[in-house]
PDB file of C-alpha atoms in Angstrom:
ATOM      1  CA  MET A   1     -42.235 -17.761  65.411  1.00  0.00           C
ATOM      2  CA  LYS A   2     -42.644 -15.016  63.161  1.00  0.00           C
ATOM      3  CA  THR A   3     -43.514 -12.275  66.001  1.00  0.00           C
ATOM      4  CA  SER A   4     -40.564 -13.139  67.904  1.00  0.00           C
ATOM      5  CA  THR A   5     -37.623 -12.941  65.143  1.00  0.00           C
ATOM      6  CA  SER A   6     -39.103  -9.658  62.944  1.00  0.00           C
ATOM      7  CA  GLU A   7     -40.068  -7.185  65.929  1.00  0.00           C
ATOM      8  CA  GLY A   8     -37.702  -4.854  64.308  1.00  0.00           C
ATOM      9  CA  LYS A   9     -34.915  -4.273  61.733  1.00  0.00           C
ATOM     10  CA  ASN A  10     -32.685  -6.927  63.542  1.00  0.00           C
ATOM     11  CA  GLY A  11     -31.719  -9.480  60.436  1.00  0.00           C
ATOM     12  CA  ILE A  12     -29.665  -9.247  57.252  1.00  0.00           C
ATOM     13  CA  GLN A  13     -29.943  -7.349  54.233  1.00  0.00           C
ATOM     14  CA  TRP A  14     -31.404  -9.685  51.527  1.00  0.00           C
ATOM     15  CA  THR A  15     -32.703  -7.675  48.856  1.00  0.00           C
ATOM     16  CA  ALA A  16     -32.626  -4.027  48.327  1.00  0.00           C
ATOM     17  CA  ARG A  17     -35.980  -3.889  49.974  1.00  0.00           C
ATOM     18  CA  ASN A  18     -36.127  -6.839  51.824  1.00  0.00           C
ATOM     19  CA  GLN A  19     -34.746  -8.243  55.461  1.00  0.00           C
ATOM     20  CA  LEU A  20     -33.892 -12.034  56.157  1.00  0.00           C
ATOM     21  CA  ASP A  21     -34.680 -12.263  59.869  1.00  0.00           C
ATOM     22  CA  ASP A  22     -34.234 -16.439  60.318  1.00  0.00           C
ATOM     23  CA  LEU A  23     -34.374 -19.753  57.738  1.00  0.00           C
ATOM     24  CA  ASP A  24     -36.771 -22.010  59.745  1.00  0.00           C
ATOM     25  CA  PHE A  25     -37.907 -25.385  58.660  1.00  0.00           C
ATOM     26  CA  ALA A  26     -40.053 -27.607  61.325  1.00  0.00           C
ATOM     27  CA  ASP A  27     -38.304 -27.299  64.081  1.00  0.00           C
ATOM     28  CA  ASP A  28     -34.875 -26.190  62.836  1.00  0.00           C
ATOM     29  CA  LEU A  29     -34.293 -22.244  63.329  1.00  0.00           C
ATOM     30  CA  ALA A  30     -31.339 -20.074  62.468  1.00  0.00           C
ATOM     31  CA  LEU A  31     -31.568 -16.473  63.399  1.00  0.00           C
ATOM     32  CA  LEU A  32     -29.399 -13.825  61.829  1.00  0.00           C
ATOM     33  CA  SER A  33     -28.337 -10.704  62.953  1.00  0.00           C
ATOM     34  CA  HIS A  34     -25.627  -7.987  62.279  1.00  0.00           C
ATOM     35  CA  THR A  35     -24.943  -7.448  65.974  1.00  0.00           C
ATOM     36  CA  HIS A  36     -24.545  -8.909  69.286  1.00  0.00           C
ATOM     37  CA  GLU A  37     -26.791  -7.171  70.686  1.00  0.00           C
ATOM     38  CA  GLN A  38     -29.517  -8.174  68.185  1.00  0.00           C
ATOM     39  CA  MET A  39     -28.814 -11.655  68.135  1.00  0.00           C
ATOM     40  CA  GLN A  40     -29.064 -11.598  72.115  1.00  0.00           C
ATOM     41  CA  MET A  41     -32.678 -10.160  72.315  1.00  0.00           C
ATOM     42  CA  LYS A  42     -33.825 -12.307  69.209  1.00  0.00           C
ATOM     43  CA  THR A  43     -32.606 -15.622  71.261  1.00  0.00           C
ATOM     44  CA  ALA A  44     -34.127 -14.278  74.279  1.00  0.00           C
ATOM     45  CA  SER A  45     -37.772 -13.515  72.118  1.00  0.00           C
ATOM     46  CA  VAL A  46     -37.368 -17.144  70.366  1.00  0.00           C
ATOM     47  CA  ALA A  47     -37.195 -18.657  74.030  1.00  0.00           C
ATOM     48  CA  ALA A  48     -40.151 -16.723  75.364  1.00  0.00           C
ATOM     49  CA  VAL A  49     -42.395 -17.061  72.829  1.00  0.00           C
ATOM     50  CA  SER A  50     -41.548 -20.995  72.576  1.00  0.00           C
ATOM     51  CA  ALA A  51     -42.201 -21.282  76.187  1.00  0.00           C
ATOM     52  CA  SER A  52     -45.675 -19.196  76.269  1.00  0.00           C
ATOM     53  CA  VAL A  53     -46.473 -22.083  74.042  1.00  0.00           C
ATOM     54  CA  GLY A  54     -45.054 -24.700  76.096  1.00  0.00           C
ATOM     55  CA  LEU A  55     -42.091 -25.507  74.299  1.00  0.00           C
ATOM     56  CA  SER A  56     -38.446 -25.004  75.026  1.00  0.00           C
ATOM     57  CA  ILE A  57     -35.272 -24.765  73.345  1.00  0.00           C
ATOM     58  CA  HIS A  58     -32.687 -27.287  73.983  1.00  0.00           C
ATOM     59  CA  LYS A  59     -29.518 -25.523  74.897  1.00  0.00           C
ATOM     60  CA  ARG A  60     -26.560 -28.339  74.193  1.00  0.00           C
ATOM     61  CA  LYS A  61     -28.282 -28.654  70.706  1.00  0.00           C
ATOM     62  CA  THR A  62     -28.090 -24.656  70.063  1.00  0.00           C
ATOM     63  CA  LYS A  63     -25.419 -23.421  68.424  1.00  0.00           C
ATOM     64  CA  VAL A  64     -23.958 -19.789  67.688  1.00  0.00           C
ATOM     65  CA  LEU A  65     -22.010 -19.425  64.302  1.00  0.00           C
ATOM     66  CA  LYS A  66     -20.249 -15.901  64.136  1.00  0.00           C
ATOM     67  CA  PHE A  67     -19.484 -13.932  60.517  1.00  0.00           C
ATOM     68  CA  LYS A  68     -16.397 -11.318  61.073  1.00  0.00           C
ATOM     69  CA  ALA A  69     -17.755 -10.302  64.493  1.00  0.00           C
ATOM     70  CA  GLU A  70     -16.591  -7.344  66.095  1.00  0.00           C
ATOM     71  CA  ASN A  71     -18.219  -8.542  69.539  1.00  0.00           C
ATOM     72  CA  ASN A  72     -17.082 -12.039  71.108  1.00  0.00           C
ATOM     73  CA  ASN A  73     -19.318 -11.701  74.191  1.00  0.00           C
ATOM     74  CA  PRO A  74     -21.281 -15.090  74.390  1.00  0.00           C
ATOM     75  CA  ILE A  75     -24.521 -15.186  73.336  1.00  0.00           C
ATOM     76  CA  THR A  76     -26.379 -16.380  76.416  1.00  0.00           C
ATOM     77  CA  LEU A  77     -29.851 -18.341  77.024  1.00  0.00           C
ATOM     78  CA  ASP A  78     -31.684 -18.206  80.632  1.00  0.00           C
ATOM     79  CA  GLY A  79     -27.694 -17.434  82.042  1.00  0.00           C
ATOM     80  CA  GLU A  80     -26.225 -20.366  80.136  1.00  0.00           C
ATOM     81  CA  THR A  81     -23.656 -19.620  77.436  1.00  0.00           C
ATOM     82  CA  LEU A  82     -24.512 -21.111  74.174  1.00  0.00           C
ATOM     83  CA  GLU A  83     -21.728 -22.996  72.046  1.00  0.00           C
ATOM     84  CA  ASN A  84     -19.780 -21.228  69.424  1.00  0.00           C
ATOM     85  CA  VAL A  85     -18.994 -23.285  66.408  1.00  0.00           C
ATOM     86  CA  GLU A  86     -17.112 -22.729  63.336  1.00  0.00           C
ATOM     87  CA  SER A  87     -19.599 -24.011  61.038  1.00  0.00           C
ATOM     88  CA  PHE A  88     -23.083 -25.818  61.089  1.00  0.00           C
ATOM     89  CA  THR A  89     -25.317 -28.064  58.989  1.00  0.00           C
ATOM     90  CA  TYR A  90     -28.737 -26.518  58.104  1.00  0.00           C
ATOM     91  CA  LEU A  91     -31.336 -28.862  56.264  1.00  0.00           C
ATOM     92  CA  GLY A  92     -28.133 -31.099  55.136  1.00  0.00           C
ATOM     93  CA  SER A  93     -26.211 -27.997  54.045  1.00  0.00           C
ATOM     94  CA  ILE A  94     -22.988 -26.762  55.438  1.00  0.00           C
ATOM     95  CA  ILE A  95     -22.814 -23.138  56.877  1.00  0.00           C
ATOM     96  CA  ASP A  96     -19.052 -22.093  57.896  1.00  0.00           C
ATOM     97  CA  GLU A  97     -17.673 -19.088  59.479  1.00  0.00           C
ATOM     98  CA  GLN A  98     -16.026 -18.128  56.087  1.00  0.00           C
ATOM     99  CA  GLY A  99     -19.390 -17.592  54.499  1.00  0.00           C
ATOM    100  CA  GLY A 100     -18.490 -19.731  51.279  1.00  0.00           C
ATOM    101  CA  SER A 101     -19.621 -22.825  50.047  1.00  0.00           C
ATOM    102  CA  ASP A 102     -16.273 -25.007  50.115  1.00  0.00           C
ATOM    103  CA  ALA A 103     -17.042 -27.286  52.922  1.00  0.00           C
ATOM    104  CA  ASP A 104     -20.786 -27.818  51.531  1.00  0.00           C
ATOM    105  CA  VAL A 105     -19.107 -28.842  48.162  1.00  0.00           C
ATOM    106  CA  LYS A 106     -16.494 -30.733  49.687  1.00  0.00           C
ATOM    107  CA  ALA A 107     -19.083 -32.815  51.222  1.00  0.00           C
ATOM    108  CA  ARG A 108     -21.368 -33.081  48.303  1.00  0.00           C
ATOM    109  CA  ILE A 109     -18.440 -34.578  46.444  1.00  0.00           C
ATOM    110  CA  GLY A 110     -17.840 -37.129  48.920  1.00  0.00           C
ATOM    111  CA  LYS A 111     -21.221 -38.173  49.532  1.00  0.00           C
ATOM    112  CA  ALA A 112     -21.559 -38.527  45.539  1.00  0.00           C
ATOM    113  CA  ARG A 113     -18.513 -40.698  45.331  1.00  0.00           C
ATOM    114  CA  THR A 114     -19.758 -42.879  48.142  1.00  0.00           C
ATOM    115  CA  ALA A 115     -23.331 -43.150  45.949  1.00  0.00           C
ATOM    116  CA  PHE A 116     -21.284 -43.725  42.547  1.00  0.00           C
ATOM    117  CA  LEU A 117     -18.919 -46.220  44.610  1.00  0.00           C
ATOM    118  CA  GLN A 118     -22.126 -48.202  45.783  1.00  0.00           C
ATOM    119  CA  LEU A 119     -23.358 -48.756  42.256  1.00  0.00           C
ATOM    120  CA  LYS A 120     -20.186 -50.178  41.112  1.00  0.00           C
ATOM    121  CA  ASN A 121     -22.072 -53.354  39.630  1.00  0.00           C
ATOM    122  CA  ILE A 122     -24.266 -51.379  37.627  1.00  0.00           C
ATOM    123  CA  TRP A 123     -21.266 -49.594  36.127  1.00  0.00           C
ATOM    124  CA  ASN A 124     -19.837 -53.008  35.311  1.00  0.00           C
ATOM    125  CA  SER A 125     -22.789 -54.570  34.042  1.00  0.00           C
ATOM    126  CA  LYS A 126     -22.638 -55.508  30.406  1.00  0.00           C
ATOM    127  CA  GLN A 127     -26.501 -56.228  30.506  1.00  0.00           C
ATOM    128  CA  LEU A 128     -27.507 -52.752  31.157  1.00  0.00           C
ATOM    129  CA  SER A 129     -27.224 -50.130  28.228  1.00  0.00           C
ATOM    130  CA  THR A 130     -25.307 -46.879  28.720  1.00  0.00           C
ATOM    131  CA  ASN A 131     -28.561 -44.789  28.180  1.00  0.00           C
ATOM    132  CA  ILE A 132     -29.917 -46.996  31.202  1.00  0.00           C
ATOM    133  CA  LYS A 133     -26.651 -46.611  33.534  1.00  0.00           C
ATOM    134  CA  VAL A 134     -26.782 -42.576  32.492  1.00  0.00           C
ATOM    135  CA  ARG A 135     -30.368 -42.352  33.930  1.00  0.00           C
ATOM    136  CA  ILE A 136     -29.175 -44.289  36.899  1.00  0.00           C
ATOM    137  CA  PHE A 137     -25.840 -42.157  37.453  1.00  0.00           C
ATOM    138  CA  ASN A 138     -28.336 -38.785  37.158  1.00  0.00           C
ATOM    139  CA  THR A 139     -31.046 -39.872  39.987  1.00  0.00           C
ATOM    140  CA  ASN A 140     -28.611 -41.783  42.257  1.00  0.00           C
ATOM    141  CA  VAL A 141     -24.995 -39.797  41.655  1.00  0.00           C
ATOM    142  CA  LYS A 142     -25.845 -36.592  40.387  1.00  0.00           C
ATOM    143  CA  ALA A 143     -28.850 -35.645  42.896  1.00  0.00           C
ATOM    144  CA  VAL A 144     -26.419 -36.452  45.981  1.00  0.00           C
ATOM    145  CA  LEU A 145     -23.978 -34.071  44.282  1.00  0.00           C
ATOM    146  CA  LEU A 146     -26.190 -30.948  43.205  1.00  0.00           C
ATOM    147  CA  TYR A 147     -28.696 -31.314  46.492  1.00  0.00           C
ATOM    148  CA  GLY A 148     -28.262 -28.121  47.609  1.00  0.00           C
ATOM    149  CA  ALA A 149     -26.277 -26.327  45.210  1.00  0.00           C
ATOM    150  CA  GLU A 150     -28.677 -23.528  44.140  1.00  0.00           C
ATOM    151  CA  THR A 151     -27.047 -21.994  47.466  1.00  0.00           C
ATOM    152  CA  TRP A 152     -23.871 -22.453  46.951  1.00  0.00           C
ATOM    153  CA  ARG A 153     -21.906 -19.394  46.050  1.00  0.00           C
ATOM    154  CA  THR A 154     -20.832 -20.158  42.393  1.00  0.00           C
ATOM    155  CA  THR A 155     -17.265 -19.375  41.600  1.00  0.00           C
ATOM    156  CA  THR A 156     -14.987 -20.934  38.673  1.00  0.00           C
ATOM    157  CA  THR A 157     -12.889 -23.278  41.265  1.00  0.00           C
ATOM    158  CA  THR A 158     -16.508 -24.607  42.524  1.00  0.00           C
ATOM    159  CA  ILE A 159     -17.632 -25.377  39.166  1.00  0.00           C
ATOM    160  CA  LYS A 160     -13.932 -27.015  38.347  1.00  0.00           C
ATOM    161  CA  LYS A 161     -14.589 -29.240  41.550  1.00  0.00           C
ATOM    162  CA  VAL A 162     -18.076 -30.181  40.608  1.00  0.00           C
TER     163      VAL A 162
END
């Protein structure tokens, strides 16, 4: 896959010297480009390399998210227009067209609340010490809340919410 996504300088600037062309894990792939043309070329290249090894891209599962895009033309794959979305989930984290973390933080707070409420019997137990309850909270609620937090844009608002 590396050869199909890094053929030129078509990614986004990550650091002063490094460019980020894609995010990939197992069979999940997120392509990154500055322009519509670069994204169209990258999409076609990934499809061609995939086909050469007997793999195909599921077009209905393939989404396009445009961030501050000037070109609203569709991205196509084998003549079919790929669906534009306002957000998508990648490895459990929500990525949206605003480029922020608000949607992901909100979802994490909701999941942590659910985890907390499912352990109501633990919190009400007189037989468990506060120390044990804190350990249970840290492993079952806090871990759910902070999953993926290292990727969040940490603003004062985000910190207050969490």
